[in-house]
CSV table of C-alpha atoms in Angstrom, one decimal:
chain,number,residue,atom,x,y,z
H,1,MET,CA,-57.5,-41.2,-13.5
H,2,PRO,CA,-60.3,-39.2,-11.6
H,3,LYS,CA,-59.7,-37.7,-8.2
H,4,LEU,CA,-59.8,-40.5,-5.7
H,5,PRO,CA,-60.6,-40.7,-2.0
H,6,GLY,CA,-57.6,-39.9,0.1
H,7,ASP,CA,-55.6,-38.3,-2.7
H,8,ASN,CA,-53.4,-36.5,-0.2
H,9,ALA,CA,-52.8,-36.3,3.5
H,10,SER,CA,-55.1,-33.2,4.0
H,11,ASP,CA,-57.9,-35.1,2.2
H,12,ALA,CA,-57.3,-38.0,4.6
H,13,PHE,CA,-57.6,-35.7,7.7
H,14,GLY,CA,-60.8,-34.1,6.3
H,15,GLY,CA,-62.4,-37.4,5.3
H,16,GLN,CA,-62.0,-39.0,8.7
H,17,THR,CA,-63.7,-36.4,10.9
H,18,HIS,CA,-66.3,-39.0,11.9
H,19,LEU,CA,-63.7,-41.1,13.7
H,20,SER,CA,-63.7,-40.6,17.4
H,21,LEU,CA,-61.6,-41.6,20.3
H,22,PRO,CA,-62.5,-42.5,23.9
H,23,PRO,CA,-62.9,-39.3,26.0
H,24,SER,CA,-60.1,-40.5,28.3
H,25,THR,CA,-57.5,-40.6,25.5
H,26,LYS,CA,-54.4,-38.6,26.3
H,27,ILE,CA,-51.4,-38.4,24.0
H,28,HIS,CA,-48.3,-37.1,25.8
H,29,SER,CA,-45.7,-37.3,23.0
H,30,LEU,CA,-45.2,-38.8,19.5
H,31,LYS,CA,-43.7,-41.9,21.1
H,32,ASP,CA,-46.6,-42.2,23.5
H,33,GLY,CA,-49.1,-41.9,20.6
H,34,ALA,CA,-47.2,-44.5,18.5
H,35,ARG,CA,-47.3,-46.9,21.5
H,36,GLN,CA,-51.0,-46.4,22.0
H,37,ILE,CA,-51.7,-47.1,18.3
H,38,LEU,CA,-49.8,-50.4,18.6
H,39,GLU,CA,-51.4,-51.5,21.8
H,40,THR,CA,-55.0,-51.1,20.9
H,41,SER,CA,-56.8,-54.2,19.5
H,42,ASN,CA,-59.8,-52.1,18.5
H,43,LEU,CA,-59.2,-51.5,14.8
H,44,GLU,CA,-61.5,-48.4,14.5
H,45,GLU,CA,-59.6,-46.9,17.5
H,46,LYS,CA,-56.2,-47.8,15.9
H,47,VAL,CA,-57.1,-45.9,12.7
H,48,ALA,CA,-58.6,-43.0,14.7
H,49,LEU,CA,-55.5,-42.8,16.8
H,50,ALA,CA,-53.2,-42.8,13.7
H,51,TYR,CA,-55.2,-39.8,12.3
H,52,TYR,CA,-55.2,-38.0,15.6
H,53,VAL,CA,-51.6,-38.4,16.4
H,54,ALA,CA,-50.5,-37.4,12.9
H,55,ASN,CA,-52.7,-34.3,13.0
H,56,GLN,CA,-51.3,-33.3,16.4
H,57,TRP,CA,-47.7,-33.9,15.2
H,58,PHE,CA,-48.2,-31.7,12.1
H,59,LYS,CA,-49.8,-29.0,14.2
H,60,GLY,CA,-46.7,-28.9,16.4
H,61,ALA,CA,-48.6,-30.1,19.5
H,62,LEU,CA,-46.4,-33.1,20.3
H,63,SER,CA,-42.8,-33.5,21.4
H,64,ILE,CA,-40.9,-36.6,20.1
H,65,SER,CA,-40.6,-38.2,23.5
H,66,ARG,CA,-41.0,-37.1,27.1
H,67,GLY,CA,-37.7,-38.8,28.0
H,68,THR,CA,-36.1,-42.1,29.1
H,69,SER,CA,-38.9,-42.7,31.7
H,70,GLU,CA,-41.5,-43.0,29.0
H,71,LYS,CA,-43.0,-46.5,28.6
H,72,GLY,CA,-41.5,-48.6,25.8
H,73,MET,CA,-43.1,-50.1,22.7
H,74,PRO,CA,-44.9,-53.4,23.0
H,75,ASP,CA,-43.4,-56.6,21.6
H,76,ARG,CA,-46.5,-57.3,19.5
H,77,PRO,CA,-49.4,-55.1,18.3
H,78,GLY,CA,-52.9,-55.4,19.7
H,79,ARG,CA,-55.2,-57.5,17.5
H,80,PRO,CA,-58.9,-58.5,17.6
H,81,GLU,CA,-60.0,-62.1,18.1
H,82,LYS,CA,-60.4,-62.5,14.4
H,83,PRO,CA,-58.9,-63.3,11.9
H,84,GLU,CA,-57.4,-66.6,12.7
H,85,LEU,CA,-53.7,-66.7,12.0
H,86,LEU,CA,-52.5,-69.6,9.9
H,87,PRO,CA,-49.3,-70.5,8.0
H,88,PRO,CA,-49.0,-68.8,4.6
H,89,ARG,CA,-49.4,-72.2,2.8
H,90,ASP,CA,-52.9,-72.5,4.3
H,91,MET,CA,-54.2,-69.1,3.1
H,92,PRO,CA,-57.2,-68.9,0.7
H,93,LYS,CA,-56.5,-68.4,-3.0
H,94,ARG,CA,-56.6,-64.8,-4.1
H,95,ALA,CA,-57.7,-63.5,-7.5
H,96,ILE,CA,-59.4,-60.5,-9.1
H,97,GLY,CA,-61.9,-62.6,-11.0
H,98,GLY,CA,-64.9,-64.0,-9.2
H,99,LYS,CA,-66.3,-62.7,-5.9
H,100,GLY,CA,-64.6,-65.3,-3.7
H,101,GLY,CA,-61.2,-64.7,-5.1
H,102,LYS,CA,-61.7,-60.9,-5.0
H,103,VAL,CA,-62.8,-61.0,-1.3
H,104,ALA,CA,-59.7,-63.2,-0.5
H,105,LEU,CA,-57.4,-60.7,-2.3
H,106,LEU,CA,-58.9,-57.7,-0.5
H,107,HIS,CA,-58.9,-59.4,2.8
H,108,SER,CA,-55.2,-60.2,2.4
H,109,LEU,CA,-54.6,-56.6,1.4
H,110,ALA,CA,-56.4,-55.4,4.5
H,111,HIS,CA,-54.2,-57.6,6.6
H,112,ILE,CA,-51.1,-56.2,4.9
H,113,GLU,CA,-52.2,-52.6,5.5
H,114,LEU,CA,-53.1,-53.3,9.1
H,115,ASN,CA,-49.6,-54.6,9.7
H,116,ALA,CA,-48.3,-51.6,7.8
H,117,ILE,CA,-50.0,-49.3,10.3
H,118,ASP,CA,-48.3,-51.0,13.2
H,119,LEU,CA,-44.9,-51.5,11.5
H,120,THR,CA,-44.7,-47.8,10.6
H,121,TRP,CA,-45.8,-46.5,14.0
H,122,ASP,CA,-43.4,-49.0,15.7
H,123,LEU,CA,-40.6,-47.5,13.4
H,124,ILE,CA,-41.6,-44.1,14.7
H,125,GLY,CA,-41.8,-44.9,18.4
H,126,ARG,CA,-39.2,-47.6,18.9
H,127,PHE,CA,-36.1,-45.6,17.8
H,128,THR,CA,-36.7,-42.2,19.5
H,129,HIS,CA,-33.3,-42.7,21.3
H,130,VAL,CA,-31.6,-42.5,17.9
H,131,PRO,CA,-30.8,-38.9,17.0
H,132,VAL,CA,-32.3,-38.0,13.6
H,133,PRO,CA,-33.6,-34.8,12.1
H,134,ARG,CA,-37.2,-33.8,12.8
H,135,SER,CA,-37.9,-34.4,9.1
H,136,TYR,CA,-37.4,-38.1,9.7
H,137,TYR,CA,-40.6,-38.1,11.8
H,138,ASP,CA,-42.4,-35.8,9.4
H,139,ASP,CA,-41.8,-38.4,6.7
H,140,PHE,CA,-42.8,-41.5,8.6
H,141,VAL,CA,-45.8,-39.9,10.4
H,142,ARG,CA,-47.1,-39.2,6.9
H,143,VAL,CA,-46.5,-42.9,6.0
H,144,GLY,CA,-48.4,-43.9,9.2
H,145,LEU,CA,-51.3,-41.7,8.3
H,146,GLU,CA,-51.4,-43.1,4.7
H,147,GLU,CA,-51.3,-46.7,5.9
H,148,ALA,CA,-54.3,-46.0,8.1
H,149,LYS,CA,-56.0,-44.4,5.0
H,150,HIS,CA,-55.2,-47.5,3.0
H,151,PHE,CA,-56.7,-49.9,5.6
H,152,THR,CA,-59.8,-47.8,5.7
H,153,LEU,CA,-60.2,-47.8,1.9
H,154,VAL,CA,-59.8,-51.6,1.7
H,155,GLN,CA,-62.2,-52.1,4.6
H,156,GLU,CA,-64.8,-49.9,2.7
H,157,ARG,CA,-64.3,-51.9,-0.5
H,158,LEU,CA,-64.8,-55.2,1.5
H,159,ALA,CA,-67.9,-53.8,3.1
H,160,LYS,CA,-69.4,-53.1,-0.3
H,161,LEU,CA,-68.9,-56.8,-1.2
H,162,GLY,CA,-70.7,-57.8,2.1
H,163,HIS,CA,-67.5,-58.7,4.0
H,164,SER,CA,-65.1,-57.2,6.6
H,165,TYR,CA,-61.6,-57.8,7.9
H,166,GLY,CA,-61.6,-60.9,10.1
H,167,ASP,CA,-64.0,-63.0,7.9
H,168,LEU,CA,-61.1,-65.0,6.5
H,169,PRO,CA,-57.8,-66.3,8.1
H,170,ALA,CA,-54.6,-64.4,7.8
H,171,HIS,CA,-50.9,-65.1,8.5
H,172,ASP,CA,-48.4,-63.6,10.9
H,173,GLY,CA,-45.2,-63.4,8.8
H,174,LEU,CA,-45.1,-59.7,8.5
H,175,TRP,CA,-44.5,-58.9,12.1
H,176,GLN,CA,-41.5,-61.3,12.3
H,177,ALA,CA,-39.5,-58.7,10.3
H,178,ALA,CA,-40.2,-56.2,13.0
H,179,GLN,CA,-39.1,-58.5,15.8
H,180,SER,CA,-35.9,-59.3,14.0
H,181,THR,CA,-34.9,-55.7,13.5
H,182,GLY,CA,-36.2,-54.2,16.8
H,183,LYS,CA,-32.7,-53.0,18.0
H,184,ASP,CA,-31.3,-51.7,14.7
H,185,LEU,CA,-32.9,-48.7,12.9
H,186,THR,CA,-30.7,-49.2,9.8
H,187,ALA,CA,-31.9,-52.8,9.5
H,188,ARG,CA,-35.5,-51.9,10.1
H,189,LEU,CA,-35.3,-49.3,7.3
H,190,ALA,CA,-33.8,-51.9,5.0
H,191,ILE,CA,-36.5,-54.6,5.6
H,192,ILE,CA,-39.7,-52.7,6.0
H,193,PRO,CA,-39.7,-49.9,3.3
H,194,LEU,CA,-37.0,-51.4,1.0
H,195,VAL,CA,-38.1,-55.0,1.0
H,196,LEU,CA,-41.8,-55.3,2.1
H,197,GLU,CA,-43.1,-52.0,0.7
H,198,ALA,CA,-40.9,-52.2,-2.4
H,199,ARG,CA,-42.6,-55.6,-3.2
H,200,GLY,CA,-45.9,-53.7,-3.5
H,201,LEU,CA,-44.3,-51.7,-6.4
H,202,ASP,CA,-43.6,-54.9,-8.2
H,203,ILE,CA,-47.0,-56.6,-7.9
H,204,THR,CA,-49.6,-53.9,-7.7
H,205,PRO,CA,-49.6,-52.6,-11.3
H,206,SER,CA,-50.6,-56.0,-12.6
H,207,MET,CA,-53.4,-56.2,-10.0
H,208,ILE,CA,-54.7,-52.8,-11.1
H,209,ASP,CA,-54.7,-54.0,-14.8
H,210,LYS,CA,-56.5,-57.2,-13.8
H,211,ALA,CA,-59.1,-55.3,-11.8
H,212,LYS,CA,-59.8,-53.0,-14.8
H,213,ALA,CA,-60.0,-55.9,-17.2
H,214,ALA,CA,-62.6,-57.5,-14.9
H,215,GLY,CA,-64.6,-54.3,-14.9
H,216,ASP,CA,-63.9,-53.6,-11.2
H,217,GLU,CA,-63.0,-49.9,-11.3
H,218,ASP,CA,-63.6,-49.5,-7.6
H,219,THR,CA,-61.0,-52.1,-6.6
H,220,ALA,CA,-58.6,-50.7,-9.3
H,221,ASN,CA,-59.0,-47.2,-7.8
H,222,VAL,CA,-58.1,-48.4,-4.3
H,223,LEU,CA,-55.1,-50.3,-5.6
H,224,TYR,CA,-54.0,-47.2,-7.5
H,225,VAL,CA,-54.0,-45.0,-4.3
H,226,ILE,CA,-52.0,-47.6,-2.5
H,227,TYR,CA,-49.5,-48.0,-5.3
H,228,ARG,CA,-49.0,-44.3,-5.7
H,229,ASP,CA,-48.5,-43.7,-2.0
H,230,GLU,CA,-46.1,-46.7,-1.7
H,231,LYS,CA,-43.7,-45.0,-4.1
H,232,GLY,CA,-43.3,-42.3,-1.5
H,233,HIS,CA,-42.9,-44.8,1.3
H,234,VAL,CA,-40.1,-46.6,-0.5
H,235,ALA,CA,-38.5,-43.2,-1.3
H,236,TYR,CA,-38.5,-42.2,2.4
H,237,GLY,CA,-37.0,-45.6,3.3
H,238,ALA,CA,-34.2,-45.2,0.7
H,239,LYS,CA,-33.6,-41.6,1.9
H,240,TRP,CA,-33.2,-42.5,5.5
H,241,PHE,CA,-31.4,-45.8,4.9
H,242,ARG,CA,-28.8,-43.8,3.0
H,243,PHE,CA,-28.7,-41.2,5.8
H,244,MET,CA,-27.9,-43.9,8.4
H,245,CYS,CA,-25.3,-45.5,6.2
H,246,ASP,CA,-23.6,-42.1,5.7
H,247,ARG,CA,-23.6,-41.6,9.4
H,248,HIS,CA,-21.9,-44.9,10.0
H,249,ARG,CA,-19.6,-44.5,7.0
H,250,ILE,CA,-20.8,-47.7,5.4
H,251,ARG,CA,-21.7,-48.4,1.8
H,252,PRO,CA,-25.5,-48.5,1.3
H,253,GLU,CA,-25.7,-51.3,-1.3
H,254,PRO,CA,-23.6,-54.0,0.4
H,255,THR,CA,-25.0,-53.1,3.8
H,256,PHE,CA,-28.6,-53.6,2.5
H,257,GLN,CA,-27.7,-57.0,1.1
H,258,GLN,CA,-26.1,-58.1,4.4
H,259,MET,CA,-29.1,-57.0,6.3
H,260,VAL,CA,-31.6,-58.7,4.0
H,261,LYS,CA,-29.7,-62.0,4.3
H,262,ARG,CA,-29.6,-61.6,8.1
H,263,HIS,CA,-33.1,-60.5,8.8
H,264,PHE,CA,-35.4,-61.5,5.9
H,265,LYS,CA,-36.7,-65.0,5.5
H,266,GLY,CA,-36.9,-66.2,1.9
H,267,PRO,CA,-35.6,-65.0,-1.4
H,268,LEU,CA,-36.3,-61.7,-3.2
H,269,LYS,CA,-38.2,-62.9,-6.2
H,270,PRO,CA,-38.4,-61.2,-9.6
H,271,PRO,CA,-40.0,-59.7,-11.6
H,272,PHE,CA,-39.0,-56.3,-10.2
H,273,ASN,CA,-40.5,-53.0,-11.1
H,274,ASP,CA,-37.1,-51.5,-11.7
H,275,ARG,CA,-38.4,-48.2,-13.0
H,276,ALA,CA,-40.7,-47.5,-10.0
H,277,ARG,CA,-38.0,-48.7,-7.6
H,278,SER,CA,-35.4,-46.5,-9.1
H,279,GLU,CA,-37.7,-43.5,-9.1
H,280,ALA,CA,-38.0,-44.1,-5.4
H,281,GLY,CA,-34.2,-44.3,-5.0
H,282,LEU,CA,-33.9,-48.0,-4.7
H,283,THR,CA,-31.7,-48.8,-7.7
H,284,PRO,CA,-31.1,-52.3,-9.0
H,285,GLY,CA,-27.6,-52.5,-7.5
H,286,PHE,CA,-29.3,-52.8,-4.1
H,287,TYR,CA,-31.5,-55.9,-4.7
H,288,ARG,CA,-30.5,-57.7,-7.9
H,289,PRO,CA,-27.3,-59.2,-6.5
H,290,LEU,CA,-29.5,-60.9,-3.9
H,291,ILE,CA,-31.2,-63.1,-6.5
H,292,LYS,CA,-27.9,-65.0,-6.8
H,293,LEU,CA,-27.4,-65.3,-3.1
H,294,THR,CA,-30.8,-66.7,-2.1
């Protein structure tokens, strides 16, 4: 595989120097930056803020939080007027073959990555009252940066096909997981990285193969970057989920299963990419028992 755009975080910083923020932008802390990322409905500004806040964090220019007086996180992220949000059953059919199906697939992927930006930065900003090592924030700020990179890559691919995010409808199911786990960091870690992101490890390899078979190397390359980065995202989720379980002296596998049954709507559906999941620390003992229970 040739070197791809955004192959690492430093490439992502360097490749986004054209993004600009309003002159009045002021970021007072990591939590404040996360809140501003969620609140803006301007997608270019949302991406630019993600890059800027991540850069400032890794430079050591931001504290985690200014204190209890700092404004809390919003209940919902800012969104543009389009796309129209519909029930999942009414979504356009997605496929690699044919331009219409390809555009629908990429548009759906853009919607997922946009939600991933907000879900990650909400994970960063909402739980600053929970004492965790600074490396927790290092890990998830990197994830927030990479989700912004993914959204940009999919947007660029859509643009080459004559489309942009908002041209097709989308659904609102992803944010429901955030609302359900807004008061429990352990539950949030179980659902967002270890259910939603782990699903990407299951389905993306076949999408890459189909894109290559259709002669669409550009789409395959974008999917490969997302797949590779998602392995790290799931690994961070597994690492910090186990950390929280150890802190509370509870067993990780049954705790994960309880939280999925409580907070996730719908079954966990095979096939599972057991190898990629296990490499990320999410072994089959976590999720396979849930097939019988859903």
